[in-house]
C-alpha cells in the first residue's frame, strides 16, 4: 500500500533470519528487473529512442512522428484523425522499415552476404528505393523490376542508389513485375536472392515489432481505428497483430482503389494510386484482421493529396490522399463521435511530381518565364 510500512515481524531463529535476508535481496533485485508484460519496451528501444549520431543510415529508420489533421477532414468529421508520418523516414516512405528488415533478417539466417549475393525484387517504387538504400549502405548488388507506369522520380532514385532497374509492361501490373523478378533471380542461380516483399514474413514482423508499438506508445493506447492502404499488406497486418491483442475493440480499416477492388471481391484493374492495389491479395495481407475495406477512386485520392499539401502543409503521395479521405468518410459516421482514427501516411509527395498528382503544377512551373 502507498505510504504504509512493512508490518511483517522479523523471524528470530538463525536459519529463518538467513532466509529473510535472502528474500529481501531477491525482492530488491526484482524491483530492477524489466517487466514482462509491456512488449513495447524492446521494440521502441531502436525506434523512438535513437543515437545522437547514427553509425549508418539504417539506424535512422523508424520512430516517425504523428500529427493531428485540423482542416481537410471538414466540419462533418466527428472523429479525431491523427496521421503517422512515415513520409519522414530516411528515404521518405514506410517501406524503409521492410527494406531494412528483409535484408537484416536474411543476413542473420545466413541466407545472404555482401559481395556474394545479388538481391532481386519486384517493386512499385517505394520498397525498391528502400532496398536500394539499404543495399548501398551494406554493399549489395541489387536488381529491381518495376511497372513502367510508375513515376519518373522512382526510376531516377533507384538508379541514384546504384540499383539495376528493369521495367515491365504497365498492362501487366505488379504481377508482371513479380514474374520478371522471379525469372531474373532464377537466371542468377545460387547468387540471386529474391526478397519477396508480398510473402516475406519479415515484412509484417518489423511492423509488429516497431510500427505497432510506436503507435501504441505515441497515442498512450488511445486508438479506436487503424487505417491504411494495402500494398503488400505488411504495414496494416503487422501493426494490427500488435495492437489488437492490447485493444480487442480496435477497428482495422483497409483502403483500396475503387478501380481495382480485389480486397472487396472485385476484379483487378488499372488505377493511379501508386503503391496500393497490386491487383491480387498478397500473402502478407491477413484479411482476417481487417474489419472493413473502403474503396477510394484515383481522382478523389489525388484531390485529397493536393488538399493535404495546401491546407495542412503535409506533402504526401496519392495513396496517402486515399487513406485520409477514407478516414474522413469513416469519421463522419455518427458512431465515430469522440473516437480517434490513426492513419498511415506511407510516402512523401516529392516522388510524385511527374505523375497525375502534380502534373498540372509541373506544366505550369515549366511554362513560367522570368519577369
CSV table of C-alpha atoms in Angstrom, one decimal:
chain,number,residue,atom,x,y,z
A,1,UNK,CA,0.0,0.0,0.0
A,2,UNK,CA,1.2,3.5,-0.8
A,3,UNK,CA,2.8,5.1,2.3
A,4,UNK,CA,2.4,2.0,4.5
A,5,UNK,CA,5.3,0.4,6.4
A,6,UNK,CA,6.2,-3.3,6.4
A,7,UNK,CA,4.2,-4.9,9.3
A,8,UNK,CA,5.8,-8.4,9.0
A,9,UNK,CA,7.8,-9.4,12.1
A,10,UNK,CA,11.5,-10.4,11.6
A,11,UNK,CA,12.0,-14.1,12.4
A,12,UNK,CA,14.0,-15.0,15.5
A,13,UNK,CA,15.9,-18.2,14.5
A,14,UNK,CA,19.2,-18.0,12.7
A,15,UNK,CA,18.0,-20.1,9.7
A,16,UNK,CA,14.9,-18.0,9.4
A,17,UNK,CA,17.0,-14.9,9.6
A,18,UNK,CA,19.1,-16.0,6.7
A,19,UNK,CA,16.0,-16.9,4.7
A,20,UNK,CA,14.6,-13.4,5.5
A,21,UNK,CA,17.7,-11.7,4.2
A,22,UNK,CA,17.6,-13.8,1.1
A,23,UNK,CA,14.0,-12.8,0.4
A,24,UNK,CA,14.9,-9.1,0.9
A,25,UNK,CA,17.8,-9.4,-1.6
A,26,UNK,CA,15.5,-11.1,-4.1
A,27,UNK,CA,12.8,-8.6,-3.7
A,28,UNK,CA,15.2,-5.7,-4.2
A,29,UNK,CA,16.6,-7.4,-7.3
A,30,UNK,CA,13.1,-7.9,-8.7
A,31,UNK,CA,12.4,-4.3,-8.4
A,32,UNK,CA,15.0,-3.6,-11.1
A,33,UNK,CA,14.0,-6.4,-13.4
A,34,UNK,CA,12.4,-5.5,-16.7
A,35,UNK,CA,8.7,-6.3,-16.6
A,36,UNK,CA,7.5,-9.0,-19.0
A,37,UNK,CA,4.1,-7.5,-19.8
A,38,UNK,CA,4.7,-4.3,-21.7
A,39,UNK,CA,6.1,-5.7,-25.0
A,40,UNK,CA,6.6,-2.1,-26.3
A,41,UNK,CA,9.9,-1.6,-24.5
A,42,UNK,CA,12.1,-3.8,-26.6
A,43,UNK,CA,10.6,-2.6,-29.9
A,44,UNK,CA,10.8,1.0,-29.0
A,45,UNK,CA,14.4,0.9,-27.9
A,46,UNK,CA,15.6,1.1,-31.5
A,47,UNK,CA,12.9,3.4,-32.9
A,48,UNK,CA,11.6,6.1,-30.7
A,49,UNK,CA,15.0,6.3,-28.8
A,50,UNK,CA,17.8,6.8,-31.2
A,51,UNK,CA,21.5,7.5,-31.1
A,52,UNK,CA,22.5,11.2,-31.3
A,53,UNK,CA,24.9,10.2,-34.2
A,54,UNK,CA,24.0,7.1,-36.2
A,55,UNK,CA,26.7,4.7,-37.4
A,56,UNK,CA,24.9,4.3,-40.7
A,57,UNK,CA,21.7,5.5,-42.4
A,58,UNK,CA,19.7,2.3,-41.5
A,59,UNK,CA,19.9,3.3,-37.8
A,60,UNK,CA,17.7,6.3,-38.6
A,61,UNK,CA,14.8,4.1,-39.8
A,62,UNK,CA,11.6,4.2,-37.6
A,63,UNK,CA,10.4,6.4,-34.8
A,64,UNK,CA,8.3,8.6,-37.1
A,65,UNK,CA,6.2,11.4,-35.7
A,66,UNK,CA,2.4,11.7,-35.5
A,67,UNK,CA,0.3,14.8,-36.3
A,68,UNK,CA,-3.4,15.7,-35.9
A,69,UNK,CA,-5.3,16.8,-39.0
A,70,UNK,CA,-7.3,20.1,-38.5
A,71,UNK,CA,-8.7,21.3,-41.7
A,72,UNK,CA,-9.0,18.8,-44.5
A,73,UNK,CA,-11.3,16.5,-42.5
A,74,UNK,CA,-14.1,19.1,-42.5
A,75,UNK,CA,-16.8,20.0,-40.0
A,76,UNK,CA,-18.8,16.8,-40.5
A,77,UNK,CA,-16.0,14.6,-39.2
A,78,UNK,CA,-16.8,13.6,-35.7
A,79,UNK,CA,-13.6,11.7,-35.0
A,80,UNK,CA,-10.1,12.9,-34.3
A,81,UNK,CA,-7.9,12.0,-37.2
A,82,UNK,CA,-4.2,11.5,-36.5
A,83,UNK,CA,-1.6,10.7,-39.1
A,84,UNK,CA,1.6,8.7,-38.7
A,85,UNK,CA,4.1,10.4,-41.0
A,86,UNK,CA,6.1,7.5,-42.5
A,87,UNK,CA,6.9,10.1,-45.2
A,88,UNK,CA,9.6,11.3,-42.7
A,89,UNK,CA,11.7,8.1,-42.9
A,90,UNK,CA,15.3,8.5,-44.3
A,91,UNK,CA,14.1,7.6,-47.8
A,92,UNK,CA,10.6,9.1,-47.3
A,93,UNK,CA,8.4,6.0,-47.1
A,94,UNK,CA,7.1,3.3,-44.8
A,95,UNK,CA,9.0,0.8,-47.0
A,96,UNK,CA,12.3,1.8,-45.3
A,97,UNK,CA,11.2,-0.4,-42.4
A,98,UNK,CA,10.8,-3.6,-44.5
A,99,UNK,CA,13.8,-2.7,-46.7
A,100,UNK,CA,16.0,-3.0,-43.7
A,101,UNK,CA,14.1,-5.9,-42.0
A,102,UNK,CA,14.1,-8.2,-45.0
A,103,UNK,CA,17.8,-7.8,-45.6
A,104,UNK,CA,18.8,-7.8,-41.9
A,105,UNK,CA,16.8,-10.9,-41.1
A,106,UNK,CA,18.2,-12.7,-44.2
A,107,UNK,CA,21.7,-11.9,-43.1
A,108,UNK,CA,21.0,-13.2,-39.6
A,109,UNK,CA,19.8,-16.5,-41.1
A,110,UNK,CA,23.0,-16.7,-43.2
A,111,UNK,CA,21.0,-16.6,-46.4
A,112,UNK,CA,22.8,-13.6,-47.9
A,113,UNK,CA,26.1,-11.7,-47.6
A,114,UNK,CA,27.5,-8.6,-49.3
A,115,UNK,CA,29.8,-9.3,-52.2
A,116,UNK,CA,28.3,-12.8,-52.6
A,117,UNK,CA,24.6,-12.2,-53.1
A,118,UNK,CA,22.7,-10.2,-55.7
A,119,UNK,CA,19.3,-9.1,-54.3
A,120,UNK,CA,16.3,-9.2,-56.6
A,121,UNK,CA,12.9,-7.7,-56.0
A,122,UNK,CA,9.7,-6.5,-57.8
A,123,UNK,CA,8.6,-3.1,-56.7
A,124,UNK,CA,6.1,-0.3,-57.4
A,125,UNK,CA,8.9,2.0,-56.3
A,126,UNK,CA,9.0,2.7,-52.6
A,127,UNK,CA,10.1,-0.8,-51.5
A,128,UNK,CA,12.7,-0.8,-54.2
A,129,UNK,CA,14.0,2.6,-53.1
A,130,UNK,CA,14.3,1.4,-49.5
A,131,UNK,CA,16.0,-1.8,-50.6
A,132,UNK,CA,18.4,0.1,-52.8
A,133,UNK,CA,19.3,2.5,-49.9
A,134,UNK,CA,20.0,-0.4,-47.5
A,135,UNK,CA,21.8,-2.4,-50.2
A,136,UNK,CA,24.0,0.7,-50.9
A,137,UNK,CA,24.7,1.1,-47.2
A,138,UNK,CA,25.6,-2.6,-46.8
A,139,UNK,CA,27.4,-3.2,-50.1
A,140,UNK,CA,25.0,-5.4,-52.0
A,141,UNK,CA,24.3,-5.5,-55.7
A,142,UNK,CA,20.6,-5.3,-56.4
A,143,UNK,CA,18.3,-5.8,-59.4
A,144,UNK,CA,14.7,-4.3,-59.3
A,145,UNK,CA,11.8,-4.9,-61.6
A,146,UNK,CA,9.1,-2.2,-61.8
A,147,UNK,CA,6.0,-1.5,-63.9
A,148,UNK,CA,6.7,1.2,-66.5
A,149,UNK,CA,3.7,3.2,-65.3
A,150,UNK,CA,5.5,4.2,-62.0
A,151,UNK,CA,6.8,7.7,-61.7
A,152,UNK,CA,10.0,9.0,-63.3
A,153,UNK,CA,11.2,10.1,-59.9
A,154,UNK,CA,11.2,6.5,-58.8
A,155,UNK,CA,13.3,5.4,-61.8
A,156,UNK,CA,15.9,8.2,-61.1
A,157,UNK,CA,16.0,7.4,-57.3
A,158,UNK,CA,16.6,3.7,-57.9
A,159,UNK,CA,19.4,4.5,-60.3
A,160,UNK,CA,20.9,7.1,-58.0
A,161,UNK,CA,21.4,4.3,-55.4
A,162,UNK,CA,23.2,2.2,-57.9
A,163,UNK,CA,20.4,-0.3,-58.5
A,164,UNK,CA,19.9,-2.1,-61.8
A,165,UNK,CA,16.4,-1.3,-63.0
A,166,UNK,CA,14.3,-3.5,-65.3
A,167,UNK,CA,10.9,-2.1,-66.4
A,168,UNK,CA,7.9,-4.3,-67.1
A,169,UNK,CA,4.7,-3.6,-69.2
A,170,UNK,CA,2.2,-1.4,-67.4
A,171,UNK,CA,-0.7,-3.5,-68.5
A,172,UNK,CA,0.7,-6.5,-66.6
A,173,UNK,CA,0.7,-4.5,-63.3
A,174,UNK,CA,2.7,-5.7,-60.3
A,175,UNK,CA,2.0,-9.3,-61.4
A,176,UNK,CA,4.2,-8.7,-64.4
A,177,UNK,CA,7.0,-7.2,-62.3
A,178,UNK,CA,6.8,-10.2,-59.9
A,179,UNK,CA,7.1,-12.7,-62.7
A,180,UNK,CA,10.1,-10.9,-64.2
A,181,UNK,CA,11.9,-10.7,-60.9
A,182,UNK,CA,11.4,-14.5,-60.4
A,183,UNK,CA,12.9,-15.1,-63.9
A,184,UNK,CA,15.9,-12.9,-63.1
A,185,UNK,CA,16.5,-14.5,-59.8
A,186,UNK,CA,16.4,-17.9,-61.3
A,187,UNK,CA,18.9,-16.9,-64.0
A,188,UNK,CA,21.4,-15.8,-61.3
A,189,UNK,CA,21.4,-19.3,-59.8
A,190,UNK,CA,22.7,-19.5,-56.2
A,191,UNK,CA,23.9,-15.9,-56.4
A,192,UNK,CA,20.4,-14.5,-56.7
A,193,UNK,CA,18.1,-13.9,-53.8
A,194,UNK,CA,14.5,-12.9,-54.2
A,195,UNK,CA,13.3,-11.0,-51.1
A,196,UNK,CA,9.6,-11.4,-51.9
A,197,UNK,CA,8.0,-8.5,-50.1
A,198,UNK,CA,4.5,-9.7,-50.8
A,199,UNK,CA,5.0,-13.0,-48.9
A,200,UNK,CA,8.1,-12.5,-46.8
A,201,UNK,CA,7.2,-12.8,-43.1
A,202,UNK,CA,9.9,-10.3,-42.2
A,203,UNK,CA,7.7,-7.6,-43.7
A,204,UNK,CA,4.8,-7.8,-41.2
A,205,UNK,CA,7.3,-8.7,-38.5
A,206,UNK,CA,9.0,-5.3,-38.5
A,207,UNK,CA,5.7,-3.6,-38.2
A,208,UNK,CA,4.6,-5.9,-35.4
A,209,UNK,CA,7.9,-5.0,-33.6
A,210,UNK,CA,8.2,-1.3,-34.4
A,211,UNK,CA,5.3,0.4,-36.1
A,212,UNK,CA,2.5,-1.0,-33.9
A,213,UNK,CA,4.4,-0.4,-30.7
A,214,UNK,CA,5.2,3.1,-31.7
A,215,UNK,CA,1.6,3.9,-32.4
A,216,UNK,CA,0.6,2.4,-29.0
A,217,UNK,CA,3.2,4.4,-27.2
A,218,UNK,CA,2.5,7.7,-29.1
A,219,UNK,CA,-1.2,7.5,-28.5
A,220,UNK,CA,-0.9,6.2,-24.9
A,221,UNK,CA,-3.1,3.3,-26.1
A,222,UNK,CA,-5.9,5.7,-27.1
A,223,UNK,CA,-6.7,4.4,-30.6
A,224,UNK,CA,-10.0,3.3,-31.9
A,225,UNK,CA,-9.3,2.8,-35.6
A,226,UNK,CA,-6.2,1.9,-37.5
A,227,UNK,CA,-6.5,2.8,-41.2
A,228,UNK,CA,-4.2,2.3,-44.1
A,229,UNK,CA,-3.8,1.4,-47.7
A,230,UNK,CA,-2.9,-2.2,-48.7
A,231,UNK,CA,0.1,-2.7,-50.9
A,232,UNK,CA,2.0,-5.7,-49.6
A,233,UNK,CA,-0.4,-5.8,-46.6
A,234,UNK,CA,2.6,-5.8,-44.2
A,235,UNK,CA,2.0,-2.5,-42.5
A,236,UNK,CA,-1.6,-3.0,-41.6
A,237,UNK,CA,-1.1,-6.7,-40.8
A,238,UNK,CA,1.9,-6.3,-38.6
A,239,UNK,CA,0.6,-3.2,-36.8
A,240,UNK,CA,-2.8,-4.9,-36.2
A,241,UNK,CA,-1.1,-8.0,-34.9
A,242,UNK,CA,0.5,-6.0,-32.2
A,243,UNK,CA,-2.4,-3.6,-31.4
A,244,UNK,CA,-5.5,-5.8,-31.5
A,245,UNK,CA,-4.4,-8.0,-28.5
A,246,UNK,CA,-3.8,-4.9,-26.5
A,247,UNK,CA,-7.2,-3.4,-27.6
A,248,UNK,CA,-9.6,-6.0,-28.9
A,249,UNK,CA,-12.2,-3.3,-29.8
A,250,UNK,CA,-9.7,-1.8,-32.3
A,251,UNK,CA,-11.2,-1.5,-35.8
A,252,UNK,CA,-8.8,-2.1,-38.6
A,253,UNK,CA,-9.8,-0.5,-41.9
A,254,UNK,CA,-8.1,-1.2,-45.2
A,255,UNK,CA,-8.1,1.2,-48.2
A,256,UNK,CA,-8.0,0.0,-51.9
A,257,UNK,CA,-8.6,1.7,-55.3
A,258,UNK,CA,-12.2,1.7,-56.4
A,259,UNK,CA,-10.9,0.8,-59.9
A,260,UNK,CA,-9.3,-2.4,-58.6
A,261,UNK,CA,-11.4,-3.6,-55.6
A,262,UNK,CA,-9.7,-7.0,-55.2
A,263,UNK,CA,-10.0,-7.0,-51.3
A,264,UNK,CA,-13.7,-6.4,-51.7
A,265,UNK,CA,-14.0,-9.4,-54.1
A,266,UNK,CA,-13.9,-7.4,-57.3
A,267,UNK,CA,-11.8,-7.7,-60.4
A,268,UNK,CA,-8.3,-6.1,-60.7
A,269,UNK,CA,-8.0,-3.1,-62.9
A,270,UNK,CA,-5.7,-0.1,-63.8
A,271,UNK,CA,-5.6,2.8,-61.4
A,272,UNK,CA,-3.4,5.8,-60.5
A,273,UNK,CA,-2.9,5.2,-56.8
A,274,UNK,CA,0.7,4.0,-56.9
A,275,UNK,CA,1.8,1.7,-54.1
A,276,UNK,CA,-1.5,0.1,-53.2
A,277,UNK,CA,-4.0,-2.1,-55.2
A,278,UNK,CA,-1.5,-4.6,-56.6
A,279,UNK,CA,-4.3,-6.5,-58.4
A,280,UNK,CA,-4.1,-9.6,-56.1
A,281,UNK,CA,-4.3,-10.3,-52.4
A,282,UNK,CA,-0.7,-10.5,-51.1
A,283,UNK,CA,0.3,-13.4,-48.8
A,284,UNK,CA,1.3,-10.8,-46.2
A,285,UNK,CA,-2.2,-9.3,-46.0
A,286,UNK,CA,-4.0,-11.1,-43.2
A,287,UNK,CA,-7.6,-10.3,-44.2
A,288,UNK,CA,-8.9,-11.8,-41.0
A,289,UNK,CA,-7.6,-8.8,-39.2
A,290,UNK,CA,-9.4,-6.3,-41.5
A,291,UNK,CA,-12.8,-5.2,-40.2
A,292,UNK,CA,-13.8,-3.0,-43.2
A,293,UNK,CA,-12.5,-2.1,-46.7
A,294,UNK,CA,-13.1,1.4,-48.1
A,295,UNK,CA,-12.8,2.0,-51.8
A,296,UNK,CA,-11.4,5.3,-53.0
A,297,UNK,CA,-11.2,6.4,-56.6
A,298,UNK,CA,-7.9,7.6,-58.1
A,299,UNK,CA,-9.2,11.1,-58.8
A,300,UNK,CA,-10.6,11.5,-55.3
A,301,UNK,CA,-7.3,10.3,-53.8
A,302,UNK,CA,-5.4,12.8,-55.9
A,303,UNK,CA,-7.7,15.7,-54.9
A,304,UNK,CA,-7.2,14.9,-51.2
A,305,UNK,CA,-3.4,14.6,-51.5
A,306,UNK,CA,-3.4,18.0,-53.1
A,307,UNK,CA,-5.5,19.4,-50.3
A,308,UNK,CA,-3.3,17.9,-47.6
A,309,UNK,CA,-0.4,20.0,-49.1
A,310,UNK,CA,-2.4,23.2,-49.3
A,311,UNK,CA,-4.4,23.0,-46.1
A,312,UNK,CA,-2.3,21.0,-43.7
A,313,UNK,CA,1.2,21.5,-45.1
A,314,UNK,CA,1.6,17.8,-45.4
A,315,UNK,CA,3.3,16.9,-48.6
A,316,UNK,CA,2.4,13.3,-49.4
A,317,UNK,CA,1.6,10.8,-52.2
A,318,UNK,CA,-1.6,9.6,-53.8
A,319,UNK,CA,-2.2,6.6,-51.5
A,320,UNK,CA,-1.9,9.0,-48.5
A,321,UNK,CA,-4.7,11.0,-50.0
A,322,UNK,CA,-6.8,7.9,-50.4
A,323,UNK,CA,-6.2,6.9,-46.8
A,324,UNK,CA,-7.1,10.4,-45.4
A,325,UNK,CA,-10.2,10.6,-47.5
A,326,UNK,CA,-11.3,7.2,-46.2
A,327,UNK,CA,-10.7,8.4,-42.6
A,328,UNK,CA,-12.8,11.5,-43.4
A,329,UNK,CA,-15.7,9.3,-44.7
A,330,UNK,CA,-15.4,6.9,-41.7
A,331,UNK,CA,-15.1,9.7,-39.2
A,332,UNK,CA,-18.3,11.3,-40.4
A,333,UNK,CA,-20.4,8.4,-39.1
A,334,UNK,CA,-22.5,9.0,-36.0
A,335,UNK,CA,-20.8,6.2,-34.1
A,336,UNK,CA,-17.4,7.7,-34.6
A,337,UNK,CA,-18.2,10.7,-32.2
A,338,UNK,CA,-15.2,11.2,-29.9
A,339,UNK,CA,-13.2,8.4,-31.5
A,340,UNK,CA,-9.5,8.5,-32.7
A,341,UNK,CA,-8.5,7.3,-36.1
A,342,UNK,CA,-4.8,6.7,-36.8
A,343,UNK,CA,-3.9,6.9,-40.5
A,344,UNK,CA,-0.6,5.7,-42.0
A,345,UNK,CA,0.9,8.3,-44.4
A,346,UNK,CA,3.2,6.0,-46.4
A,347,UNK,CA,5.2,8.3,-48.6
A,348,UNK,CA,6.4,11.8,-49.4
A,349,UNK,CA,5.0,13.9,-52.2
A,350,UNK,CA,8.2,14.8,-54.0
A,351,UNK,CA,8.4,11.5,-55.8
A,352,UNK,CA,5.0,12.1,-57.4
A,353,UNK,CA,5.9,15.5,-59.2
A,354,UNK,CA,5.7,14.0,-62.6
A,355,UNK,CA,2.5,12.0,-62.0
A,356,UNK,CA,-1.1,13.0,-62.3
A,357,UNK,CA,-0.9,14.3,-58.8
A,358,UNK,CA,1.2,17.3,-59.7
A,359,UNK,CA,1.5,17.2,-63.5
A,360,UNK,CA,-0.6,20.3,-63.8
A,361,UNK,CA,1.8,22.2,-61.5
A,362,UNK,CA,4.8,20.7,-63.3
A,363,UNK,CA,3.5,22.1,-66.6
A,364,UNK,CA,2.6,25.4,-65.1
A,365,UNK,CA,6.0,25.8,-63.5
A,366,UNK,CA,7.8,24.7,-66.7
A,367,UNK,CA,5.9,27.4,-68.6
A,368,UNK,CA,6.9,30.2,-66.3
A,369,UNK,CA,9.2,32.9,-67.5
A,370,UNK,CA,11.4,35.5,-65.7
A,371,UNK,CA,10.0,39.0,-65.2
